[in-house]
mmCIF file of C-alpha atoms and ligand atoms in Angstrom:
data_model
loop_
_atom_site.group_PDB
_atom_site.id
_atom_site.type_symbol
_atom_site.label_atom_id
_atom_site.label_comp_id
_atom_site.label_asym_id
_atom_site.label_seq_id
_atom_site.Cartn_x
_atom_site.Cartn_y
_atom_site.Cartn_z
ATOM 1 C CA UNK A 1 69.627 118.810 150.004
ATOM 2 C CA UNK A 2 67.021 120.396 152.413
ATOM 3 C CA UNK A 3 63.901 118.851 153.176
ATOM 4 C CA UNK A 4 61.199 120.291 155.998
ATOM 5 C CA UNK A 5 60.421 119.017 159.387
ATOM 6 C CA UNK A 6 56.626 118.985 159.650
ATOM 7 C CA UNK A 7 55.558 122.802 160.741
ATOM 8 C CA UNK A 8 57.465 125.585 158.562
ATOM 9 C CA UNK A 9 60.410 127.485 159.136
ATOM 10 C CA UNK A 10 61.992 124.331 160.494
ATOM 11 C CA UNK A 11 64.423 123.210 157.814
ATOM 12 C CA UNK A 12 66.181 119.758 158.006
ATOM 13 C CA UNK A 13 68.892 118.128 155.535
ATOM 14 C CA UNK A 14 67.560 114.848 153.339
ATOM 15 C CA UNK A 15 70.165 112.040 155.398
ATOM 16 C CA UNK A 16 70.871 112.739 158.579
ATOM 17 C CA UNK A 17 73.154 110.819 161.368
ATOM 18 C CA UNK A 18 71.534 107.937 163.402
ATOM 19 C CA UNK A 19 73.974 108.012 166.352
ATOM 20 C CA UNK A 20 73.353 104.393 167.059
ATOM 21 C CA UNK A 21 76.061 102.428 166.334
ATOM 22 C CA UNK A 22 78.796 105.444 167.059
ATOM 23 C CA UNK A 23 77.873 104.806 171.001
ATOM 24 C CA UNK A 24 79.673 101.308 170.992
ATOM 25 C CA UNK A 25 82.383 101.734 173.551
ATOM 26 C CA UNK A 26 84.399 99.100 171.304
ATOM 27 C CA UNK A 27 85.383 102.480 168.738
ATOM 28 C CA UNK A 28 87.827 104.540 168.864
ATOM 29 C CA UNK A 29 86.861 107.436 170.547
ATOM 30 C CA UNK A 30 88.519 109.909 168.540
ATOM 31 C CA UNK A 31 87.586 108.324 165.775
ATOM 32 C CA UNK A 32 83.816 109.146 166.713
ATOM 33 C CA UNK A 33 84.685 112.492 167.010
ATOM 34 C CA UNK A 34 86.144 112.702 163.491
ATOM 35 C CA UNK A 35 83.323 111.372 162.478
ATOM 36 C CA UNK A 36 80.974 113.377 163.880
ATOM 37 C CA UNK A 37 82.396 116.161 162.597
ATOM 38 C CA UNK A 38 83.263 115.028 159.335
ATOM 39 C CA UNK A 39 79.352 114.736 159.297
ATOM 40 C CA UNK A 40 78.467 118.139 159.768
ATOM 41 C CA UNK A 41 81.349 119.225 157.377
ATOM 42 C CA UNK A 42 79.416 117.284 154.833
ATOM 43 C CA UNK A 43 75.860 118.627 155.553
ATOM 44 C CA UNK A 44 74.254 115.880 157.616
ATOM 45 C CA UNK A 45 73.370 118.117 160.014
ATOM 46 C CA UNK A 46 70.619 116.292 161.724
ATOM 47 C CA UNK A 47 72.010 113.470 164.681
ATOM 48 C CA UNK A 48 69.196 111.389 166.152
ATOM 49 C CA UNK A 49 70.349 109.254 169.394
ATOM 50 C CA UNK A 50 68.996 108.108 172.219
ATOM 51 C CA UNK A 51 70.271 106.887 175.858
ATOM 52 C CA UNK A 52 70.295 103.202 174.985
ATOM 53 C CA UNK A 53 72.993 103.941 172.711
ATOM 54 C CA UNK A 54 75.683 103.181 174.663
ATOM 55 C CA UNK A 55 78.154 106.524 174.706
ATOM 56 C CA UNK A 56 76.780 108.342 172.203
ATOM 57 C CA UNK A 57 74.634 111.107 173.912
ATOM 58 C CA UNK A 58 77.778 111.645 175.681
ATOM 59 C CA UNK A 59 79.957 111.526 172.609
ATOM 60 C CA UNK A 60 77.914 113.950 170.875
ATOM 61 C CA UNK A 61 77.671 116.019 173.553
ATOM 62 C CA UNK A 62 82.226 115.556 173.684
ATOM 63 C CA UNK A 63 82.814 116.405 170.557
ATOM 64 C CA UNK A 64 80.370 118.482 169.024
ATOM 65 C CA UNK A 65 78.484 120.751 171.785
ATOM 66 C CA UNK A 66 81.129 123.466 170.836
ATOM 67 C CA UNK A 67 79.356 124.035 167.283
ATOM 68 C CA UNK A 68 75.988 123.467 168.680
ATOM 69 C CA UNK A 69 74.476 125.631 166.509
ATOM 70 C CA UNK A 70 75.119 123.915 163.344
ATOM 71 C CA UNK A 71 73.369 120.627 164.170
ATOM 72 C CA UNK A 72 69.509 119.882 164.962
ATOM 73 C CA UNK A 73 69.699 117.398 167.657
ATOM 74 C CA UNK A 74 67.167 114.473 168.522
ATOM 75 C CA UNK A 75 66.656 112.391 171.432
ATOM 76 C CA UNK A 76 65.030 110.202 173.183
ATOM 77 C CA UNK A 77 63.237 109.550 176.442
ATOM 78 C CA UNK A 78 61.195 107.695 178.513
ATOM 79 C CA UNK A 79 63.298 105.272 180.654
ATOM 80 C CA UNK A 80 66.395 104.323 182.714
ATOM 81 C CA UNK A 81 66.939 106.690 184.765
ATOM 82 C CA UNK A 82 67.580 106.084 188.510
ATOM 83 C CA UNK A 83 65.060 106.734 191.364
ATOM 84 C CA UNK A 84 62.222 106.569 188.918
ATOM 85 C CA UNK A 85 59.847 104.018 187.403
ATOM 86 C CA UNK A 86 60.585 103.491 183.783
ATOM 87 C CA UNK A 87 57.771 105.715 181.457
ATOM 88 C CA UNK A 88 56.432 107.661 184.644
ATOM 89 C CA UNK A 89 56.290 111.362 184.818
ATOM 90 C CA UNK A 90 59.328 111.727 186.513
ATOM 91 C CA UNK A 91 61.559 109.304 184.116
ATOM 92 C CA UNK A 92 60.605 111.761 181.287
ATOM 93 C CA UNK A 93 60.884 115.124 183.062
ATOM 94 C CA UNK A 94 64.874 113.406 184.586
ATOM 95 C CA UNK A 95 65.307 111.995 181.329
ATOM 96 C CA UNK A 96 64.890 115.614 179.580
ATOM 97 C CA UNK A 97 67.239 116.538 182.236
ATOM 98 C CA UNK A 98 69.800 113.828 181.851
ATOM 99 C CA UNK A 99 69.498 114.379 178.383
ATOM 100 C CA UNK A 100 70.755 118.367 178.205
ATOM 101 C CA UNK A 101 73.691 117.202 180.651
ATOM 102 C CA UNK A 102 75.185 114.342 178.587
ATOM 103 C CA UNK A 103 74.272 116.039 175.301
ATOM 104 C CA UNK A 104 76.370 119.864 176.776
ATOM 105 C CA UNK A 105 73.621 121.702 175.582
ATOM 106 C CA UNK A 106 70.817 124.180 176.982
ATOM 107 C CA UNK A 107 67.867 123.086 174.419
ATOM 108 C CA UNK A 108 67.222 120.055 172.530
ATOM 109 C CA UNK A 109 65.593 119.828 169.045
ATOM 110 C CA UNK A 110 63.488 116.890 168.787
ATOM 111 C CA UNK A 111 62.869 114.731 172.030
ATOM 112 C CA UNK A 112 60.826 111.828 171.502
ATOM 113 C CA UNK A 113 59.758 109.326 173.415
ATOM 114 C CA UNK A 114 61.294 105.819 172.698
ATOM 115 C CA UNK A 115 59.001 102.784 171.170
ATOM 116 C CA UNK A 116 56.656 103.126 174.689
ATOM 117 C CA UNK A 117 53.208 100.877 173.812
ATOM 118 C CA UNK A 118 49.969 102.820 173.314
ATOM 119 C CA UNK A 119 49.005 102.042 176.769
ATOM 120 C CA UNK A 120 51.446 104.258 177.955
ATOM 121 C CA UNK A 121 50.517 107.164 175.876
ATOM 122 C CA UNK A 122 46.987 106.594 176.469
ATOM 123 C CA UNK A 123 47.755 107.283 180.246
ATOM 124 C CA UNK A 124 49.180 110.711 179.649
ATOM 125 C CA UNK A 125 51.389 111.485 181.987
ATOM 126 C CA UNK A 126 54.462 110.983 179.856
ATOM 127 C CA UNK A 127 53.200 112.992 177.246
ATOM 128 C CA UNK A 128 52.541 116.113 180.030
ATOM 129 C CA UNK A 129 56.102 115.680 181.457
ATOM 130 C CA UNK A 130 57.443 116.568 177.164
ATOM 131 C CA UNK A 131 54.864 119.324 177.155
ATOM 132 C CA UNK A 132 56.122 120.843 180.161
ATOM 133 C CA UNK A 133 59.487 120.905 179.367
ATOM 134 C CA UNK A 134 58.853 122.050 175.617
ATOM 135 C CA UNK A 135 57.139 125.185 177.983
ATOM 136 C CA UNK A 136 60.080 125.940 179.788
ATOM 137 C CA UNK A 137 62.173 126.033 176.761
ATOM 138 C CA UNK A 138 64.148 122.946 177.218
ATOM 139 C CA UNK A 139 63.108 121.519 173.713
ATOM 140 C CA UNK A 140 61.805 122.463 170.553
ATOM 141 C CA UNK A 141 59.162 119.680 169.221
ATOM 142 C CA UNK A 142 57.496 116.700 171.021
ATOM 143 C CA UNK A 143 57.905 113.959 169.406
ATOM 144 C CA UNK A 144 57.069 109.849 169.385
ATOM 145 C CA UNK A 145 58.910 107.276 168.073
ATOM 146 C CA UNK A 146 57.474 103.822 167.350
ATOM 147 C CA UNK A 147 55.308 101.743 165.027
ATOM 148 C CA UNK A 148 52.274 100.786 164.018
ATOM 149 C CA UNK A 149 48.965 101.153 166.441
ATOM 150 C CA UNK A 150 50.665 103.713 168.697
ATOM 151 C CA UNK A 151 52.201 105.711 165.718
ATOM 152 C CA UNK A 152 49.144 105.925 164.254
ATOM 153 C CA UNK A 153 47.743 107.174 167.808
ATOM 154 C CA UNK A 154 50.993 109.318 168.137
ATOM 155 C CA UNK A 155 50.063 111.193 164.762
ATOM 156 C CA UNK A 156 46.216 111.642 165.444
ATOM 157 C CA UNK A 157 46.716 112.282 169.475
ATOM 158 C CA UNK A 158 47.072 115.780 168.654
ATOM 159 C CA UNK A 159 50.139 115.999 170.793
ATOM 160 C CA UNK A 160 53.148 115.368 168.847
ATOM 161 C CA UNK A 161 55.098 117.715 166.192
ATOM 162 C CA UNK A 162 57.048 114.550 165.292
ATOM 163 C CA UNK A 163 57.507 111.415 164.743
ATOM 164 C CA UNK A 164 60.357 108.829 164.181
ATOM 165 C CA UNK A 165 58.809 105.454 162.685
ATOM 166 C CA UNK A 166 61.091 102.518 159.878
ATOM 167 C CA UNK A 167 61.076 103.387 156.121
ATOM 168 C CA UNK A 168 62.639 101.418 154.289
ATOM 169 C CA UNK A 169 62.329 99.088 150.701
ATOM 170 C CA UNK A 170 60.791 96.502 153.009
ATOM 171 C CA UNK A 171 59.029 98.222 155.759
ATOM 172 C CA UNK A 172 56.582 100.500 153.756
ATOM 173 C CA UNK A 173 53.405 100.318 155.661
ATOM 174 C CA UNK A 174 53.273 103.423 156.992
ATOM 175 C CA UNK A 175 53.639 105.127 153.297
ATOM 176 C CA UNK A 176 50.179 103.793 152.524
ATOM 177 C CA UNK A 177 47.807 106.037 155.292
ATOM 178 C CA UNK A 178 50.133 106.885 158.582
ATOM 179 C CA UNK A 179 52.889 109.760 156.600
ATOM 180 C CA UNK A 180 50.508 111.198 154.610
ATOM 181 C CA UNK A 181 47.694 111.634 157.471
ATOM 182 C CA UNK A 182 51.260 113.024 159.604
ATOM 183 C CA UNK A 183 52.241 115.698 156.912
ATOM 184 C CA UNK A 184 48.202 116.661 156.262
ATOM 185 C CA UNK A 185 48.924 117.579 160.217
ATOM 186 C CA UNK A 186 51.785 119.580 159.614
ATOM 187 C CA UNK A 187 54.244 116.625 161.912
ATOM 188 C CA UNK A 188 57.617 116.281 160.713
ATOM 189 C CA UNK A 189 58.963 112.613 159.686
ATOM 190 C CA UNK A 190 62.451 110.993 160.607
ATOM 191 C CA UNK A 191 62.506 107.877 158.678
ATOM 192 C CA UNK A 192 65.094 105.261 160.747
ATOM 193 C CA UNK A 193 66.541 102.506 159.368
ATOM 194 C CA UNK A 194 66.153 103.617 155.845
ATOM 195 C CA UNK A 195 69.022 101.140 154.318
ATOM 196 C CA UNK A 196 67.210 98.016 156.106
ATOM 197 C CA UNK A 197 70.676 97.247 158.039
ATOM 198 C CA UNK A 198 72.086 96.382 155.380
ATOM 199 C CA UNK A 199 70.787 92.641 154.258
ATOM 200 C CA UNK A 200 72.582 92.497 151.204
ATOM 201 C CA UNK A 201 75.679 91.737 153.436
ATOM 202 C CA UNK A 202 74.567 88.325 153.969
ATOM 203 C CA UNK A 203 74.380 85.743 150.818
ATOM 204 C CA UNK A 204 72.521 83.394 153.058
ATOM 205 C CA UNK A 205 69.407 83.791 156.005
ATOM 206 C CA UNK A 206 70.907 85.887 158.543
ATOM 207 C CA UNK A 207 69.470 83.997 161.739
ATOM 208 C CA UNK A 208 69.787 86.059 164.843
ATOM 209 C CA UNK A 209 70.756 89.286 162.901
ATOM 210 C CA UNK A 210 68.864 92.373 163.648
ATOM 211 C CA UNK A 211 67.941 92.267 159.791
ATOM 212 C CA UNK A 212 66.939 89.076 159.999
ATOM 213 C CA UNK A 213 62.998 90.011 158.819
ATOM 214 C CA UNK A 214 63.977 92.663 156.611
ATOM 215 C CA UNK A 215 66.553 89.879 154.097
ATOM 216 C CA UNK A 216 63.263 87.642 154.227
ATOM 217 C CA UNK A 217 61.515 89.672 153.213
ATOM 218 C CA UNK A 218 63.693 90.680 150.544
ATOM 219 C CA UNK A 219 63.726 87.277 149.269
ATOM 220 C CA UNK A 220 60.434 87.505 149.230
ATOM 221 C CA UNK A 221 60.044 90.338 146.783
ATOM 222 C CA UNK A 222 62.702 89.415 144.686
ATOM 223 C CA UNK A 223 63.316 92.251 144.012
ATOM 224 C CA UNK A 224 66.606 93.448 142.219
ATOM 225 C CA UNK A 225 68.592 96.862 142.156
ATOM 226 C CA UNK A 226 69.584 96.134 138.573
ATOM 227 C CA UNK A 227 71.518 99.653 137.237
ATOM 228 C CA UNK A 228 72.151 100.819 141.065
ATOM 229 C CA UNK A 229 74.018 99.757 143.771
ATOM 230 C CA UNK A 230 71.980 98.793 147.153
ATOM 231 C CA UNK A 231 71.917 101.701 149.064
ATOM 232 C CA UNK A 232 71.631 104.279 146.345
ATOM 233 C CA UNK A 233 68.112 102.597 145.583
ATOM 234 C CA UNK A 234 67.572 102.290 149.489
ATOM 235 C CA UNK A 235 68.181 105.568 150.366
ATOM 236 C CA UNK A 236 66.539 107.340 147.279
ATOM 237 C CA UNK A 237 63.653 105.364 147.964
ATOM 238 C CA UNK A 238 63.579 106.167 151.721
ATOM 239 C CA UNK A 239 64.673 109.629 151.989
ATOM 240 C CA UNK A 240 62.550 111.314 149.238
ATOM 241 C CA UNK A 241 59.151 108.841 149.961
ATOM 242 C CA UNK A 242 56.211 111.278 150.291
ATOM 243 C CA UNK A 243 56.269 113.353 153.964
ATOM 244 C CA UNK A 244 59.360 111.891 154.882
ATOM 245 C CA UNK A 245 61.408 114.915 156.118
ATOM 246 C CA UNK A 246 65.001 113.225 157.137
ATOM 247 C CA UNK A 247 66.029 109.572 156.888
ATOM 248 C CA UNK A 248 68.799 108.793 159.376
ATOM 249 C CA UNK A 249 71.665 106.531 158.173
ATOM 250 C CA UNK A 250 73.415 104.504 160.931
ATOM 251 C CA UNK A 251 77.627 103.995 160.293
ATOM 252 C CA UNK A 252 80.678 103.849 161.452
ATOM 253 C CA UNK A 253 82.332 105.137 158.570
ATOM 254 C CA UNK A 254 82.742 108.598 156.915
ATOM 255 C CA UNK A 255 83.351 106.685 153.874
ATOM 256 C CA UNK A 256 80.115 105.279 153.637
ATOM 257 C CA UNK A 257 78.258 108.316 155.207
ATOM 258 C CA UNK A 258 80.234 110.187 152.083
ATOM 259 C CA UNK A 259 78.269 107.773 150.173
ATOM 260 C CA UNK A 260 75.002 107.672 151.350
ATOM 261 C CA UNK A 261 74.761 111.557 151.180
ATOM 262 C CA UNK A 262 75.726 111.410 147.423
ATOM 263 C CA UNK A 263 72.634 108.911 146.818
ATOM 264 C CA UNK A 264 70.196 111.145 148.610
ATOM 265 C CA UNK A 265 71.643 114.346 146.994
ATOM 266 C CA UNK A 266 70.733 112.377 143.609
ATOM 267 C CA UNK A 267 67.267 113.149 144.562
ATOM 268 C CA UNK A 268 64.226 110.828 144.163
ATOM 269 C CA UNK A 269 63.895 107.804 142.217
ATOM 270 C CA UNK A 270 61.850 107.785 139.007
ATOM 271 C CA UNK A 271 58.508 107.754 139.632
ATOM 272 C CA UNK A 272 58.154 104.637 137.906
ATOM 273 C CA UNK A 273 60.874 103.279 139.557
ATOM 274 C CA UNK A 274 59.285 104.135 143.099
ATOM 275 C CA UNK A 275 55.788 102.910 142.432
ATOM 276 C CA UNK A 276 57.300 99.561 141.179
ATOM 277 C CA UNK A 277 59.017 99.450 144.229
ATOM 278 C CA UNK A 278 55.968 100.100 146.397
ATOM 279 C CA UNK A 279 53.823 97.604 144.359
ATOM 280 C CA UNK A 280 56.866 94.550 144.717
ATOM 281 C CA UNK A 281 56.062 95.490 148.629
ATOM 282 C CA UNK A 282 52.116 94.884 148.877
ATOM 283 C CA UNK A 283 51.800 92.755 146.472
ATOM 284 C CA UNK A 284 54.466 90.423 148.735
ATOM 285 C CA UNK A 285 52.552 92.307 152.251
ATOM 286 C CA UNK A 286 52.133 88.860 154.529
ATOM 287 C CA UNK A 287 51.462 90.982 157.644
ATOM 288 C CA UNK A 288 54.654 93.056 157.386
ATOM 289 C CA UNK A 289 54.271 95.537 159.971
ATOM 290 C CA UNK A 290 56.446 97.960 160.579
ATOM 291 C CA UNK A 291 59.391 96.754 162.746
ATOM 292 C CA UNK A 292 61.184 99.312 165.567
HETATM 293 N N1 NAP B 301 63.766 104.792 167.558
HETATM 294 C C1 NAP B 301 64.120 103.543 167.457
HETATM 295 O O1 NAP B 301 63.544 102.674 168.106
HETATM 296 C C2 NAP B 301 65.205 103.160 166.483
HETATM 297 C C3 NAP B 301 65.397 101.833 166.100
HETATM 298 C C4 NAP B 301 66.379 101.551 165.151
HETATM 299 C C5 NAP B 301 67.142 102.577 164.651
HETATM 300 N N2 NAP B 301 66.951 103.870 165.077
HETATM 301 C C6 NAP B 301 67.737 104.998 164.550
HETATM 302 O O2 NAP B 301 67.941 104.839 163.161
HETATM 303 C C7 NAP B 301 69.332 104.856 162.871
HETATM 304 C C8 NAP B 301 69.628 104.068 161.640
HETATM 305 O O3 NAP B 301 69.217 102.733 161.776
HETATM 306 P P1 NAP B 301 70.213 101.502 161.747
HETATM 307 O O4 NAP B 301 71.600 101.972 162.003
HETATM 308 O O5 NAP B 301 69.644 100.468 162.645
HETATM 309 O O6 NAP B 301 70.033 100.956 160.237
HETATM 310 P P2 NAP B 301 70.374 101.446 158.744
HETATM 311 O O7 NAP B 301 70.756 102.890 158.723
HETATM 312 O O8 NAP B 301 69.254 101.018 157.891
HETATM 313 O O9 NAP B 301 71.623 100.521 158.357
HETATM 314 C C9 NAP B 301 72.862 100.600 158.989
HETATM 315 C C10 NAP B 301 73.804 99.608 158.327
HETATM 316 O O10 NAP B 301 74.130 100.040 157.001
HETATM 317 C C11 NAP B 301 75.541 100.032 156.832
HETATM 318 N N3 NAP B 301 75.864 101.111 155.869
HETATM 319 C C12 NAP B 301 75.583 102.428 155.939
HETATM 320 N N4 NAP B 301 75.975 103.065 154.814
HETATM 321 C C13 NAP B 301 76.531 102.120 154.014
HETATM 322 C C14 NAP B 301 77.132 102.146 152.728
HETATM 323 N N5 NAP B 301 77.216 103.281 152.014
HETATM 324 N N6 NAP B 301 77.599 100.983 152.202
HETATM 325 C C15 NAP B 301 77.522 99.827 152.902
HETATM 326 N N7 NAP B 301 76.955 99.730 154.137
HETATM 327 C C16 NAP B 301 76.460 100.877 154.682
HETATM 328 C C17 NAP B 301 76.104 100.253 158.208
HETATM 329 O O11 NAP B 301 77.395 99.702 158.338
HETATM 330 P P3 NAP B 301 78.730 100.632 158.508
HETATM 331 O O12 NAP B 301 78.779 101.089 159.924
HETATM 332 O O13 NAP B 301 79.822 99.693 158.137
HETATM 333 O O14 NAP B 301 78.581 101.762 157.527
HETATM 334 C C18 NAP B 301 75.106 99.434 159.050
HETATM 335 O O15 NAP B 301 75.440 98.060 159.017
HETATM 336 C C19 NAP B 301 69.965 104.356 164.188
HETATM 337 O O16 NAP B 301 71.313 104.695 164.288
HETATM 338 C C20 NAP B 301 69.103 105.089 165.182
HETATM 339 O O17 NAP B 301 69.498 106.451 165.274
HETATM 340 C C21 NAP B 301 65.973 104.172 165.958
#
């Protein structure tokens, strides 16, 4: 199932790949690549990553920079790279570099910059280093990736043909005003975390776990999945919400990616369903912003 990335003529599949967890140098590295390529074989064509993910710009760039042309790849920028100051000019123009070395490839989809505060955007110098290398042909849409005050500045700014903010059953503020004031701008959406990390893994409070919030506020909701499993509500929910144009799942497994693109292919939930969902959330809203 197709969806479209902000301005036309850019089509991108409902679920795609986020190539977090496949950079942990713990797996198998051929197992990663059958993975990754299991992936495209099954449509999710889309791999978001970034350089904090351990190998897996490099990884991507191992195994799959030989069918380049069948996957629409997105990045991220904005620090750790030697000899400059994290979020200066110079760490984004190197990091664009960096970027099209690890990843084998001449051009590079989507390149956003990663969770930087609004600050930082409001100096714009890290914004003119993306600009210039979307002008020399190096990428293909500028993009931000964050939450909240800066997303909203990200999708008003003018500057950005995409953005990369949390959707998920417990992280729906930005359904209310933020996605539908991105697609009336014509700036494609890649929801992240769209299954919530998973809290229905843990019976009890998860304390510590990156899905620590999320399972509260679960709790809090009380909500159920009833004549579902977990992630086929998640992901329905996620994937097809309004101006979302891709929702990238994060896994290890080709089983479960298998899965997850079976839910989205089922297509939206109800309507009913959805806006029950989206009531359980602010009617339960205690300051739940969105989380990166
Ligand atoms: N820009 C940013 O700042 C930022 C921040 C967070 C995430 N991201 C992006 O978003 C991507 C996705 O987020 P995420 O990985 O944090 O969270 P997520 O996709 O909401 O959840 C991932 C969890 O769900 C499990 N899972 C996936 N499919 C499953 C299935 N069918 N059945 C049971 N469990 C399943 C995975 O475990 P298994 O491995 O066992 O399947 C993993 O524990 C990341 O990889 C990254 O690309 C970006």
């Amino acid at each position: 199932m197709q969806h479209t990335y902000g301005i036309q003529d850019f089509p991108v599949p409902a679920l795609g790949l986020g190539a977090g967890r496949i950079g942990d140098p713990a797996l198998d590295d051929a197992q990663v690549g059958t993975l990754l390529g299991q992936a495209l074989d099954m449509g999710v064509t889309l791999i978001d990553t970034a350089p904090s993910y351990g190998l897996s710009e490099e990884r991507i760039g191992r195994h799959l920079a030989h069918r380049r042309a069948d996957y629409i790849l997105s990045t991220k920028v904005g620090y750790g790279i030697p000899g400059h100051e994290d979020w200066s000019y110079g760490s984004v123009a190197a990091g664009i570099d960096a970027a099209l070395r690890r990843l084998r490839t001449d051009y590079l989809d989507i390149v956003h910059l990663h969770s930087c505060p609004l600050e930082t955007l409001q100096r714009g110098n890290v914004i003119r280093a993306l600009h210039e290398a979307r002008a020399q042909g190096k990428l293909r849409v500028a993009a931000y990736s964050g939450e909240n005050a800066a997303l909203q500045w990200a999708i008003t700014s003018g500057h950005f043909g995409g953005i990369e903010c949390s959707v998920n059953l417990f992280d729906q503020r930005c359904l209310e005003h933020d996605l539908p004031m991105a697609q009336a701008r014509g700036i494609g959406v890649i929801a992240k975390r769209p299954l919530a990390n998973f809290p229905w893994r843990f019976a009890k409070r998860p304390i510590g776990d990156y899905c620590e919030e999320y399972w509260l506020r679960w709790q809090a909701m009380g909500i159920k999945a009833n004549d579902v499993d977990w992630p086929e509500l998640a992901l329905r929910f996620a994937a097809h919400a309004p101006a979302v144009s891709c929702a990238i799942v994060g896994t290890t497994s080709t089983e479960h990616l298998l899965q997850d693109k079976l839910h989205v292919d089922y297509g939206p939930l109800p309507p009913e369903r959805f806006e029950s969902l989206r009531r359980a959330f602010r009617n339960h809203d205690d300051n739940w912003i969105g989380l990166i």
